Each structure stands twice: as C-alpha cells, then as structure tokens.
Amino acid sequence: CIALRNLADQLMASHGAVIRRLEVPDADAVNCHALSPDEQTLAVCPDSEEVHIFELRGDQYEHTAKLSKHSQRVTGLAWSCHGRLVSVSEDRTAYVWERTDDDIGWKSVLVELKAGRAATCAAWAPNGERFAVGLSSRDTAICYYEPLVKCWVAMKVGRSKAAINAVSWHPTSQFLATGSTDCSYVVYNVNEELMLPSPRENFGQPEVTEAASAWINSIAFSANGSVLAFACQDSTVRFKDLTGGPQAPVDVVRWRGLPFLRLGFVGNQQLVACGFDNTPVLFQQRDGAWHAVGSLDAIQSSHASPAAVSIAGRRDSFTEAQSRFGGNQPGSSGGVSKAGLARIPSLHTNTITSLCLLTGSRFSTSGLDGQVIVWELT
C-alpha cells in the first residue's frame, strides 16, 4: 500500500495538460513536425515530400503555405532561434527556409549537403548559427552559412558503422551528440572557433564514446548540459551524468512497454519520451537516480487512480506488444487490434514519430494518426 501510494503521489505531482490539438487536414500521418519557439508557426510533413506551414490565429492553427522543393519524403524539420526552418529529406537534400515580404511568403536557401545517402534528422545549434544533419551515409554534416556563395555549406564529422538516427546539440553549441544504428553514441567537439574559417586539428574530435545494447532512436542533453540521455530500441532510456567524466556510469531505466522513438528534457530533472506506445511518458530524477513515472495521457484522462492505471498498463504490456507485432489470433489481419487500442488511454491513436521542445515546460508531439498536440507539464 505504501508503494502504491508513493507511486500515485509521484504521478500526480507532474502531469500533462493539453494546450492545443490539431488534426492536420488531408493527412493520414505526420512523420515529422517543428513548432517555432514562440509557438506561432507550425511546420508539418504529412509523410510526403511537402512541408505544410500553419500559423496560429487565436487559439487555432490555420494553413498558410506549402513548401515544395524536395523530391522524396521529408525526414526532419527544425526551427532556429532566428526563425529559420531547415528541412531534410530522403532525396539527400536540405533547404533552409526564410520568410519574405512577397505573396509567396517563403524563400529557400540551398544547402551544399554533399550527402551520398538519405538524410535522417536535423537540429539547429542553440545559438542558431549552425545546424547538424544526420545521414544514412554514416556521418554527420555540420552546416554553416557561407556569404561568398550565398548558401549553407556542410562540413562532415565522425564516421559510424551504420546510419545516424539522432543528433542533439549541447546548450553551449560547442558539442554535438549523435546516436546510430550501430548501437553506439558519440559526443563530438564541434567548437565554432575550431571550425571556421578553416577546420583545425581538434575539430570533430570525439569526447565521449559508448556502446548501447540496441540501436539508438533518439538522444538529448539536459537543459544545463550536465546529463545526456538516449532511447534505445530495447525499450530502455539511458542517462549519463557528464559531470563524472567520459567514464561515468550509465543509469539504465527499462520501460515495460514498447520502444521510444523520441525524447527530450523538460528542464534538468524531467524527461519526456514517446514512440510506439502512442503516449508521452514522463521520467524524473529523484534521490540521484532516474525513474519512469508513467504515461502523461493516463494521468490526464483516466478516472481511475494513477496507481491503478500504471499497474494495469504493466500487466497488459505483453498483451499489447503481442497484438501489435504479429501475436494476433489465427484469422486476424495483423497489426494493432481494436481491443489493444482500447486498453491504451492515449490521445494519439498511433505511433508518435516526432517531439519538439518548447519554452518553459511545454512540448509538442505528432504521430502517424495525423495529429499534432501541444502539451504542458504542470
């Protein structure tokens, strides 16, 4: 009873409130999105080669533009602190989009990406001067603006054994973490002073390298840069306290559900992860260790006690996984069963594919159900 009461207290201490909810018109799925820091402009890719722009009008987002430059599916979107939007695609190209005063409203600036294979993800440095692009060619492109050629130019760092799935900048904009499908992550020294005007010997030097138990889907620094977290395909979230140096131990937290695809820190002691379970999950640091608190959807919407929701979710986790991945009864059509979906108290009804951190304690999610939801931890 004491354990259940403590669990209920933890769940009630922080929960997620839905601020806005958008069902993207004519989109069956959203594979990535990016919301500007002021939450006024939303960029969405409806699992195609196009990027749709929505502007906040009152309390609702209205469609205002369609950006068409890519020839294959867009795989990553990100806003800079200066209001620039970068888009990357499976067609091995990237573009930086800027607002204009004409009727078109947007102009594209070419990125000299020099990619041999598809781009998988993108992230702006916190200072907005550079951005990183993860590539299927096993390396990472650090892109900067070159005024002489009036375009963005890429400089490659690292060489993994497999595709780069995730990139994340340190709050100082001087270090970059990458996660790969070779089951490892690397933190590179990408200090701007070592990069420009020409790269010096120490530019791109690995500072931290570590193996994981499965391929890495997402990676993130805490708000003050002291903790690095990464989500693995084996349903674990791993935390490394960088203040302990490169050899510091990794705190492994195992989730009893399906793997996470995206994660991000909300402050220094809270982390939100989401993926195949269709719901954002909260992790917290208590007494020097990280713990999985539970589903933010369950905390918000269930009429049952938080402890009951958590225990029930754990009991049904194997059944849900079985129904999703081929464990249906003979004669069924496969995929997600209606009964399995009914057991999950989630606003998203399909996999959450993208997460965007906003100011304060807000974040947004999008998924294969065609929805974009803005949340706030309270």
Short mmCIF file of N, CA and C in Angstrom, two decimals, residues 88 161 175 268-269 354:
data_model
loop_
_atom_site.label_atom_id
_atom_site.label_comp_id
_atom_site.label_asym_id
_atom_site.label_seq_id
_atom_site.Cartn_x
_atom_site.Cartn_y
_atom_site.Cartn_z
N VAL A 88 15.10 18.44 -44.20
CA VAL A 88 15.99 17.45 -44.81
C VAL A 88 15.14 16.30 -45.31
N LYS A 161 29.51 3.08 -37.89
CA LYS A 161 29.41 1.83 -38.65
C LYS A 161 28.06 1.67 -39.32
N PHE A 175 29.29 21.37 -28.59
CA PHE A 175 29.39 19.91 -28.63
C PHE A 175 28.14 19.34 -29.30
N ASN A 268 15.99 20.11 -16.09
CA ASN A 268 17.14 19.26 -15.79
C ASN A 268 16.78 17.95 -15.12
N GLN A 269 15.60 17.85 -14.53
CA GLN A 269 15.24 16.67 -13.75
C GLN A 269 14.00 15.97 -14.27
N SER A 354 7.39 12.19 -33.64
CA SER A 354 8.17 13.42 -33.52
C SER A 354 7.82 14.13 -32.21
#
